[in-house]
């Protein structure tokens, strides 16, 4: 695998999911010995940062971590006249960084104001264009492939055959990206699963992401007999990046979960308790198992990238 930025980069999705579960709990410190992983963050992260670092260490890799914006600001605009705050252009920084490392990982978020730039993945493409080594996405403007690989492995690990998966929008006080849900829908098309997507009017996703799902504005219809409830907020695509008023009653609670087939509640975390879902739902969920699986997904991907 030459890069890992979306499911389209993966030659065999089922094999990669199996890899995640096969290597779970293992280390191979010889595999990545004398190799370096560099992680560049344009946005904060707890799970992606720690799990990818742990995965690299399990393979014996050294890890370098840089946070852009904390005293070191990168210009990302092509052709920019750099007379502002940014000291260095991303094209120069990435060329230099990739000469020091074996895998370059980058976490960026969407602007949520410029849909064209976000959906063109301008920043990620700039990184790929300047990197001399494989690029690993730690979440981009429109996708979060490491999260989705983890989610698929967690679902397969449950052993439930042909599951019904209800992907539901939930309320949130801030405008959030569409990356997690976009990516989940792309990856879940490779599972033998019945995928439903439910959200209030105005929260439609871009059509290419929803083509394999049954879409409804009726949350209870989607949750009915579901084996998994995948819950996530995202901001509007049609009113790009906006938070539409209302819909607080879309929070997932035990009454809604009782409509499922003893459904397992999933969320990528971080989660706003008693806004997105109630304490009772989160406390009886599989979100911590899901988060723990982030290590094994990252480890499987790093192994593939080091083989490239
Ligand atoms: N789920 C996830 O990507 O979490 P972080 O933002 O903490 O990395």
mmCIF file of C-alpha atoms and ligand atoms in Angstrom:
data_model
loop_
_atom_site.group_PDB
_atom_site.id
_atom_site.type_symbol
_atom_site.label_atom_id
_atom_site.label_comp_id
_atom_site.label_asym_id
_atom_site.label_seq_id
_atom_site.Cartn_x
_atom_site.Cartn_y
_atom_site.Cartn_z
ATOM 1 C CA UNK A 1 0.000 0.000 0.000
ATOM 2 C CA UNK A 2 1.586 3.270 -1.151
ATOM 3 C CA UNK A 3 -0.483 5.636 0.990
ATOM 4 C CA UNK A 4 -3.447 5.460 3.357
ATOM 5 C CA UNK A 5 -5.797 8.386 2.884
ATOM 6 C CA UNK A 6 -9.086 6.650 2.042
ATOM 7 C CA UNK A 7 -10.549 3.196 1.468
ATOM 8 C CA UNK A 8 -9.666 3.641 -2.215
ATOM 9 C CA UNK A 9 -5.968 3.266 -1.290
ATOM 10 C CA UNK A 10 -6.518 -0.224 0.140
ATOM 11 C CA UNK A 11 -5.957 -3.099 -2.309
ATOM 12 C CA UNK A 12 -8.039 -5.589 -0.292
ATOM 13 C CA UNK A 13 -10.275 -4.154 2.433
ATOM 14 C CA UNK A 14 -11.366 -7.525 3.888
ATOM 15 C CA UNK A 15 -7.755 -8.663 4.198
ATOM 16 C CA UNK A 16 -6.786 -5.444 5.978
ATOM 17 C CA UNK A 17 -9.671 -5.822 8.455
ATOM 18 C CA UNK A 18 -8.563 -9.411 9.084
ATOM 19 C CA UNK A 19 -4.986 -8.171 9.575
ATOM 20 C CA UNK A 20 -6.169 -5.794 12.298
ATOM 21 C CA UNK A 21 -7.832 -8.621 14.216
ATOM 22 C CA UNK A 22 -4.976 -11.074 13.598
ATOM 23 C CA UNK A 23 -2.280 -8.768 15.004
ATOM 24 C CA UNK A 24 -4.427 -7.583 17.920
ATOM 25 C CA UNK A 25 -2.408 -7.822 21.134
ATOM 26 C CA UNK A 26 0.894 -8.497 19.342
ATOM 27 C CA UNK A 27 4.137 -6.572 18.950
ATOM 28 C CA UNK A 28 6.910 -6.996 16.378
ATOM 29 C CA UNK A 29 9.676 -4.620 17.381
ATOM 30 C CA UNK A 30 11.979 -5.900 14.633
ATOM 31 C CA UNK A 31 9.518 -5.022 11.837
ATOM 32 C CA UNK A 32 10.003 -1.269 12.012
ATOM 33 C CA UNK A 33 13.413 -1.143 13.682
ATOM 34 C CA UNK A 34 15.472 1.849 12.462
ATOM 35 C CA UNK A 35 12.362 3.315 10.804
ATOM 36 C CA UNK A 36 10.749 6.600 11.769
ATOM 37 C CA UNK A 37 7.127 7.768 11.800
ATOM 38 C CA UNK A 38 6.575 11.534 11.740
ATOM 39 C CA UNK A 39 3.145 12.822 12.745
ATOM 40 C CA UNK A 40 2.139 16.377 11.833
ATOM 41 C CA UNK A 41 -0.954 17.758 13.555
ATOM 42 C CA UNK A 42 -2.883 20.790 12.371
ATOM 43 C CA UNK A 43 -5.567 19.996 14.957
ATOM 44 C CA UNK A 44 -5.598 18.467 18.416
ATOM 45 C CA UNK A 45 -6.053 14.746 18.919
ATOM 46 C CA UNK A 46 -6.073 12.321 21.818
ATOM 47 C CA UNK A 47 -6.944 8.898 20.344
ATOM 48 C CA UNK A 48 -5.374 9.191 16.911
ATOM 49 C CA UNK A 49 -2.170 10.602 18.334
ATOM 50 C CA UNK A 50 -1.728 8.119 21.166
ATOM 51 C CA UNK A 51 -2.901 5.007 19.307
ATOM 52 C CA UNK A 52 -0.732 5.674 16.244
ATOM 53 C CA UNK A 53 2.269 6.408 18.450
ATOM 54 C CA UNK A 54 1.653 3.182 20.369
ATOM 55 C CA UNK A 55 1.248 1.242 17.121
ATOM 56 C CA UNK A 56 4.563 2.571 15.796
ATOM 57 C CA UNK A 57 6.286 1.685 19.068
ATOM 58 C CA UNK A 58 4.842 -1.846 18.871
ATOM 59 C CA UNK A 59 6.663 -2.131 15.540
ATOM 60 C CA UNK A 60 9.902 -0.779 16.992
ATOM 61 C CA UNK A 61 9.666 2.547 15.149
ATOM 62 C CA UNK A 62 10.871 5.917 16.399
ATOM 63 C CA UNK A 63 8.179 8.591 16.430
ATOM 64 C CA UNK A 64 8.473 12.352 15.881
ATOM 65 C CA UNK A 65 5.444 14.556 16.552
ATOM 66 C CA UNK A 66 4.973 18.156 15.395
ATOM 67 C CA UNK A 67 2.073 20.467 16.133
ATOM 68 C CA UNK A 68 1.614 23.172 13.549
ATOM 69 C CA UNK A 69 0.347 26.464 14.900
ATOM 70 C CA UNK A 70 2.066 26.334 18.296
ATOM 71 C CA UNK A 71 4.851 28.809 17.590
ATOM 72 C CA UNK A 72 5.441 27.231 14.194
ATOM 73 C CA UNK A 73 2.896 28.217 11.612
ATOM 74 C CA UNK A 74 2.798 26.743 8.124
ATOM 75 C CA UNK A 75 1.440 28.527 5.064
ATOM 76 C CA UNK A 76 -0.850 26.183 3.152
ATOM 77 C CA UNK A 77 -2.090 28.440 0.318
ATOM 78 C CA UNK A 78 -0.379 27.683 -3.023
ATOM 79 C CA UNK A 79 1.347 30.811 -4.376
ATOM 80 C CA UNK A 80 0.833 32.777 -1.139
ATOM 81 C CA UNK A 81 2.800 36.012 -0.598
ATOM 82 C CA UNK A 82 4.206 35.051 2.770
ATOM 83 C CA UNK A 83 4.307 38.399 4.542
ATOM 84 C CA UNK A 84 1.996 37.240 7.362
ATOM 85 C CA UNK A 85 2.451 35.010 10.433
ATOM 86 C CA UNK A 86 3.524 31.788 8.721
ATOM 87 C CA UNK A 87 7.290 31.233 8.665
ATOM 88 C CA UNK A 88 7.365 28.347 6.239
ATOM 89 C CA UNK A 89 5.367 27.039 3.301
ATOM 90 C CA UNK A 90 3.965 23.534 3.625
ATOM 91 C CA UNK A 91 5.627 22.451 0.371
ATOM 92 C CA UNK A 92 9.080 23.214 1.819
ATOM 93 C CA UNK A 93 8.309 21.767 5.243
ATOM 94 C CA UNK A 94 6.956 18.488 3.857
ATOM 95 C CA UNK A 95 9.899 18.034 1.487
ATOM 96 C CA UNK A 96 12.308 18.453 4.389
ATOM 97 C CA UNK A 97 10.287 16.357 6.859
ATOM 98 C CA UNK A 98 9.923 13.493 4.435
ATOM 99 C CA UNK A 99 13.705 13.393 4.000
ATOM 100 C CA UNK A 100 13.959 12.572 7.724
ATOM 101 C CA UNK A 101 11.257 9.924 7.980
ATOM 102 C CA UNK A 102 9.874 6.715 6.499
ATOM 103 C CA UNK A 103 6.146 7.408 6.936
ATOM 104 C CA UNK A 104 4.607 10.874 7.124
ATOM 105 C CA UNK A 105 1.285 11.090 8.952
ATOM 106 C CA UNK A 106 -0.873 14.211 8.887
ATOM 107 C CA UNK A 107 -4.021 15.291 10.744
ATOM 108 C CA UNK A 108 -6.009 18.144 9.253
ATOM 109 C CA UNK A 109 -9.580 19.327 9.658
ATOM 110 C CA UNK A 110 -11.897 21.042 7.171
ATOM 111 C CA UNK A 111 -12.289 24.801 7.134
ATOM 112 C CA UNK A 112 -16.083 24.208 7.271
ATOM 113 C CA UNK A 113 -16.362 27.524 5.396
ATOM 114 C CA UNK A 114 -14.922 26.620 1.977
ATOM 115 C CA UNK A 115 -16.627 23.441 0.803
ATOM 116 C CA UNK A 116 -14.734 23.347 -2.484
ATOM 117 C CA UNK A 117 -11.331 23.469 -0.771
ATOM 118 C CA UNK A 118 -12.412 20.945 1.860
ATOM 119 C CA UNK A 119 -13.895 18.440 -0.588
ATOM 120 C CA UNK A 120 -10.864 18.884 -2.877
ATOM 121 C CA UNK A 121 -8.679 17.914 0.105
ATOM 122 C CA UNK A 122 -6.382 20.848 -0.692
ATOM 123 C CA UNK A 123 -4.144 20.438 2.350
ATOM 124 C CA UNK A 124 -3.809 16.652 2.155
ATOM 125 C CA UNK A 125 -3.055 16.862 -1.569
ATOM 126 C CA UNK A 126 -0.353 19.466 -0.884
ATOM 127 C CA UNK A 127 1.249 17.079 1.610
ATOM 128 C CA UNK A 128 1.092 14.144 -0.820
ATOM 129 C CA UNK A 129 2.522 16.286 -3.636
ATOM 130 C CA UNK A 130 5.610 17.240 -1.612
ATOM 131 C CA UNK A 131 6.217 14.037 0.329
ATOM 132 C CA UNK A 132 8.938 11.611 -0.747
ATOM 133 C CA UNK A 133 7.561 8.871 1.552
ATOM 134 C CA UNK A 134 4.154 7.186 2.068
ATOM 135 C CA UNK A 135 1.511 9.488 3.552
ATOM 136 C CA UNK A 136 -0.803 8.279 6.306
ATOM 137 C CA UNK A 137 -3.950 10.306 6.949
ATOM 138 C CA UNK A 138 -4.729 10.830 10.626
ATOM 139 C CA UNK A 139 -8.025 12.432 9.470
ATOM 140 C CA UNK A 140 -8.474 14.855 6.629
ATOM 141 C CA UNK A 141 -11.139 17.356 5.635
ATOM 142 C CA UNK A 142 -13.574 14.717 4.397
ATOM 143 C CA UNK A 143 -12.369 11.320 5.656
ATOM 144 C CA UNK A 144 -11.017 9.555 8.745
ATOM 145 C CA UNK A 145 -9.781 6.215 7.388
ATOM 146 C CA UNK A 146 -7.953 4.984 10.503
ATOM 147 C CA UNK A 147 -11.139 5.502 12.513
ATOM 148 C CA UNK A 148 -13.184 3.676 9.894
ATOM 149 C CA UNK A 149 -10.809 0.720 9.658
ATOM 150 C CA UNK A 150 -11.060 0.454 13.446
ATOM 151 C CA UNK A 151 -14.845 0.639 13.283
ATOM 152 C CA UNK A 152 -15.045 -2.091 10.637
ATOM 153 C CA UNK A 153 -12.711 -4.350 12.643
ATOM 154 C CA UNK A 154 -14.776 -3.749 15.800
ATOM 155 C CA UNK A 155 -17.975 -4.714 13.971
ATOM 156 C CA UNK A 156 -16.416 -7.834 12.385
ATOM 157 C CA UNK A 157 -14.880 -8.773 15.759
ATOM 158 C CA UNK A 158 -18.377 -8.946 17.288
ATOM 159 C CA UNK A 159 -19.101 -12.004 15.149
ATOM 160 C CA UNK A 160 -22.598 -10.761 14.258
ATOM 161 C CA UNK A 161 -23.310 -11.915 10.717
ATOM 162 C CA UNK A 162 -25.039 -9.611 8.215
ATOM 163 C CA UNK A 163 -25.622 -6.922 10.863
ATOM 164 C CA UNK A 164 -28.030 -4.063 10.556
ATOM 165 C CA UNK A 165 -26.030 -0.896 11.226
ATOM 166 C CA UNK A 166 -27.876 2.337 11.974
ATOM 167 C CA UNK A 167 -25.721 5.420 11.464
ATOM 168 C CA UNK A 168 -27.439 8.260 13.244
ATOM 169 C CA UNK A 169 -26.817 11.986 13.405
ATOM 170 C CA UNK A 170 -26.876 13.390 16.952
ATOM 171 C CA UNK A 171 -26.928 16.923 18.320
ATOM 172 C CA UNK A 172 -23.791 18.851 19.259
ATOM 173 C CA UNK A 173 -23.190 22.446 20.384
ATOM 174 C CA UNK A 174 -20.426 23.049 17.815
ATOM 175 C CA UNK A 175 -20.066 22.640 14.056
ATOM 176 C CA UNK A 176 -18.227 19.384 13.362
ATOM 177 C CA UNK A 177 -16.731 17.849 10.200
ATOM 178 C CA UNK A 178 -18.411 15.177 8.083
ATOM 179 C CA UNK A 179 -15.181 13.127 7.886
ATOM 180 C CA UNK A 180 -16.061 10.326 10.307
ATOM 181 C CA UNK A 181 -19.505 9.618 8.884
ATOM 182 C CA UNK A 182 -18.385 9.987 5.243
ATOM 183 C CA UNK A 183 -15.592 7.548 5.842
ATOM 184 C CA UNK A 184 -17.719 5.101 7.846
ATOM 185 C CA UNK A 185 -20.222 4.921 4.984
ATOM 186 C CA UNK A 186 -17.477 4.343 2.397
ATOM 187 C CA UNK A 187 -15.852 1.557 4.408
ATOM 188 C CA UNK A 188 -19.067 -0.154 5.523
ATOM 189 C CA UNK A 189 -19.939 -0.732 1.859
ATOM 190 C CA UNK A 190 -17.266 -3.472 2.031
ATOM 191 C CA UNK A 191 -19.045 -5.285 4.889
ATOM 192 C CA UNK A 192 -21.856 -7.788 4.408
ATOM 193 C CA UNK A 193 -24.176 -5.439 6.290
ATOM 194 C CA UNK A 194 -27.490 -3.599 5.985
ATOM 195 C CA UNK A 195 -26.496 0.030 6.515
ATOM 196 C CA UNK A 196 -29.055 2.687 7.380
ATOM 197 C CA UNK A 197 -28.347 6.406 7.644
ATOM 198 C CA UNK A 198 -30.647 8.720 9.556
ATOM 199 C CA UNK A 199 -30.451 12.474 10.105
ATOM 200 C CA UNK A 200 -32.744 15.479 10.293
ATOM 201 C CA UNK A 201 -33.601 17.380 7.101
ATOM 202 C CA UNK A 202 -30.723 19.702 6.179
ATOM 203 C CA UNK A 203 -27.996 17.292 7.279
ATOM 204 C CA UNK A 204 -27.788 15.362 3.991
ATOM 205 C CA UNK A 205 -24.316 14.144 3.108
ATOM 206 C CA UNK A 206 -22.677 14.288 -0.304
ATOM 207 C CA UNK A 207 -24.359 11.668 -2.500
ATOM 208 C CA UNK A 208 -21.254 9.563 -3.307
ATOM 209 C CA UNK A 209 -20.930 8.682 0.375
ATOM 210 C CA UNK A 210 -24.524 7.547 0.869
ATOM 211 C CA UNK A 211 -25.058 5.368 -2.203
ATOM 212 C CA UNK A 212 -24.849 2.067 -0.285
ATOM 213 C CA UNK A 213 -27.078 3.142 2.630
ATOM 214 C CA UNK A 214 -30.830 3.317 3.136
ATOM 215 C CA UNK A 215 -31.464 6.947 4.081
ATOM 216 C CA UNK A 216 -34.341 8.121 6.272
ATOM 217 C CA UNK A 217 -35.275 11.136 8.389
ATOM 218 C CA UNK A 218 -37.049 8.738 10.770
ATOM 219 C CA UNK A 219 -34.484 7.910 13.465
ATOM 220 C CA UNK A 220 -36.602 5.197 15.118
ATOM 221 C CA UNK A 221 -37.140 3.444 11.786
ATOM 222 C CA UNK A 222 -33.374 3.287 11.294
ATOM 223 C CA UNK A 223 -32.742 2.050 14.846
ATOM 224 C CA UNK A 224 -35.444 -0.647 14.694
ATOM 225 C CA UNK A 225 -33.767 -4.064 15.134
ATOM 226 C CA UNK A 226 -30.290 -2.577 14.580
ATOM 227 C CA UNK A 227 -27.301 -4.639 15.747
ATOM 228 C CA UNK A 228 -25.108 -1.529 15.881
ATOM 229 C CA UNK A 229 -25.927 2.141 16.392
ATOM 230 C CA UNK A 230 -23.115 4.316 15.077
ATOM 231 C CA UNK A 231 -23.716 7.794 16.429
ATOM 232 C CA UNK A 232 -22.050 10.995 15.209
ATOM 233 C CA UNK A 233 -22.751 14.654 14.779
ATOM 234 C CA UNK A 234 -21.844 16.447 11.590
ATOM 235 C CA UNK A 235 -22.548 19.962 10.392
ATOM 236 C CA UNK A 236 -24.734 20.657 7.391
ATOM 237 C CA UNK A 237 -23.374 20.031 3.908
ATOM 238 C CA UNK A 238 -26.056 21.988 2.047
ATOM 239 C CA UNK A 239 -25.749 24.963 4.455
ATOM 240 C CA UNK A 240 -22.057 24.258 4.505
ATOM 241 C CA UNK A 241 -20.513 23.948 7.947
ATOM 242 C CA UNK A 242 -23.544 25.395 9.699
ATOM 243 C CA UNK A 243 -25.300 24.125 12.790
ATOM 244 C CA UNK A 244 -29.036 24.183 12.155
ATOM 245 C CA UNK A 245 -31.251 25.028 15.128
ATOM 246 C CA UNK A 246 -33.428 22.383 16.745
ATOM 247 C CA UNK A 247 -33.189 18.590 16.736
ATOM 248 C CA UNK A 248 -31.919 18.255 20.322
ATOM 249 C CA UNK A 249 -34.372 15.356 20.610
ATOM 250 C CA UNK A 250 -32.079 13.350 18.298
ATOM 251 C CA UNK A 251 -29.908 12.507 21.321
ATOM 252 C CA UNK A 252 -29.676 8.711 21.719
ATOM 253 C CA UNK A 253 -31.168 7.440 24.981
ATOM 254 C CA UNK A 254 -32.114 4.068 26.451
ATOM 255 C CA UNK A 255 -35.656 4.305 25.103
ATOM 256 C CA UNK A 256 -34.273 4.565 21.555
ATOM 257 C CA UNK A 257 -31.709 1.810 22.161
ATOM 258 C CA UNK A 258 -34.564 -0.453 23.378
ATOM 259 C CA UNK A 259 -35.887 -0.431 19.792
ATOM 260 C CA UNK A 260 -32.684 -2.103 18.583
ATOM 261 C CA UNK A 261 -31.761 -5.808 18.623
ATOM 262 C CA UNK A 262 -29.728 -5.381 21.815
ATOM 263 C CA UNK A 263 -27.751 -3.015 19.615
ATOM 264 C CA UNK A 264 -24.196 -2.058 20.431
ATOM 265 C CA UNK A 265 -23.693 1.693 20.630
ATOM 266 C CA UNK A 266 -20.574 3.006 18.871
ATOM 267 C CA UNK A 267 -18.998 6.460 18.774
ATOM 268 C CA UNK A 268 -15.536 7.528 17.641
ATOM 269 C CA UNK A 269 -15.097 9.775 20.714
ATOM 270 C CA UNK A 270 -14.732 12.408 22.031
ATOM 271 C CA UNK A 271 -18.429 12.469 22.925
ATOM 272 C CA UNK A 272 -20.537 15.139 24.641
ATOM 273 C CA UNK A 273 -22.382 13.192 27.310
ATOM 274 C CA UNK A 274 -26.109 13.891 27.657
ATOM 275 C CA UNK A 275 -26.063 15.896 24.424
ATOM 276 C CA UNK A 276 -25.063 13.278 21.837
ATOM 277 C CA UNK A 277 -26.102 10.294 23.970
ATOM 278 C CA UNK A 278 -27.065 9.774 27.599
ATOM 279 C CA UNK A 279 -24.687 8.554 30.287
ATOM 280 C CA UNK A 280 -26.575 5.264 30.455
ATOM 281 C CA UNK A 281 -26.140 4.619 26.724
ATOM 282 C CA UNK A 282 -22.438 5.475 26.738
ATOM 283 C CA UNK A 283 -21.732 3.510 29.916
ATOM 284 C CA UNK A 284 -23.217 0.335 28.409
ATOM 285 C CA UNK A 285 -21.628 0.845 24.980
ATOM 286 C CA UNK A 286 -18.558 -0.558 23.213
ATOM 287 C CA UNK A 287 -16.876 2.831 22.731
ATOM 288 C CA UNK A 288 -13.836 1.914 24.833
ATOM 289 C CA UNK A 289 -13.270 -1.391 22.991
ATOM 290 C CA UNK A 290 -13.624 0.610 19.788
ATOM 291 C CA UNK A 291 -11.058 3.188 20.947
ATOM 292 C CA UNK A 292 -8.653 0.442 22.067
ATOM 293 C CA UNK A 293 -8.827 -1.110 18.597
ATOM 294 C CA UNK A 294 -7.366 2.107 17.159
ATOM 295 C CA UNK A 295 -3.899 0.776 18.045
ATOM 296 C CA UNK A 296 -4.301 -2.416 16.020
ATOM 297 C CA UNK A 297 -5.753 -0.616 13.009
ATOM 298 C CA UNK A 298 -2.821 1.808 12.980
ATOM 299 C CA UNK A 299 -0.343 -1.043 13.473
ATOM 300 C CA UNK A 300 -1.789 -3.016 10.518
ATOM 301 C CA UNK A 301 -1.661 0.073 8.296
ATOM 302 C CA UNK A 302 1.887 1.007 9.299
ATOM 303 C CA UNK A 303 3.024 -2.509 8.456
ATOM 304 C CA UNK A 304 1.495 -2.204 4.989
ATOM 305 C CA UNK A 305 3.070 1.217 4.406
ATOM 306 C CA UNK A 306 6.515 0.033 5.532
ATOM 307 C CA UNK A 307 6.289 -2.849 3.056
ATOM 308 C CA UNK A 308 5.684 -0.395 0.163
HETATM 309 N N1 LIG B 1 -11.728 9.620 17.220
HETATM 310 C C1 LIG B 1 -10.657 10.444 17.098
HETATM 311 O O1 LIG B 1 -10.102 10.624 16.002
HETATM 312 O O2 LIG B 1 -10.265 11.016 18.254
HETATM 313 P P1 LIG B 1 -9.166 12.135 18.406
HETATM 314 O O3 LIG B 1 -9.711 13.387 17.764
HETATM 315 O O4 LIG B 1 -8.938 12.289 19.882
HETATM 316 O O5 LIG B 1 -7.928 11.692 17.677
#
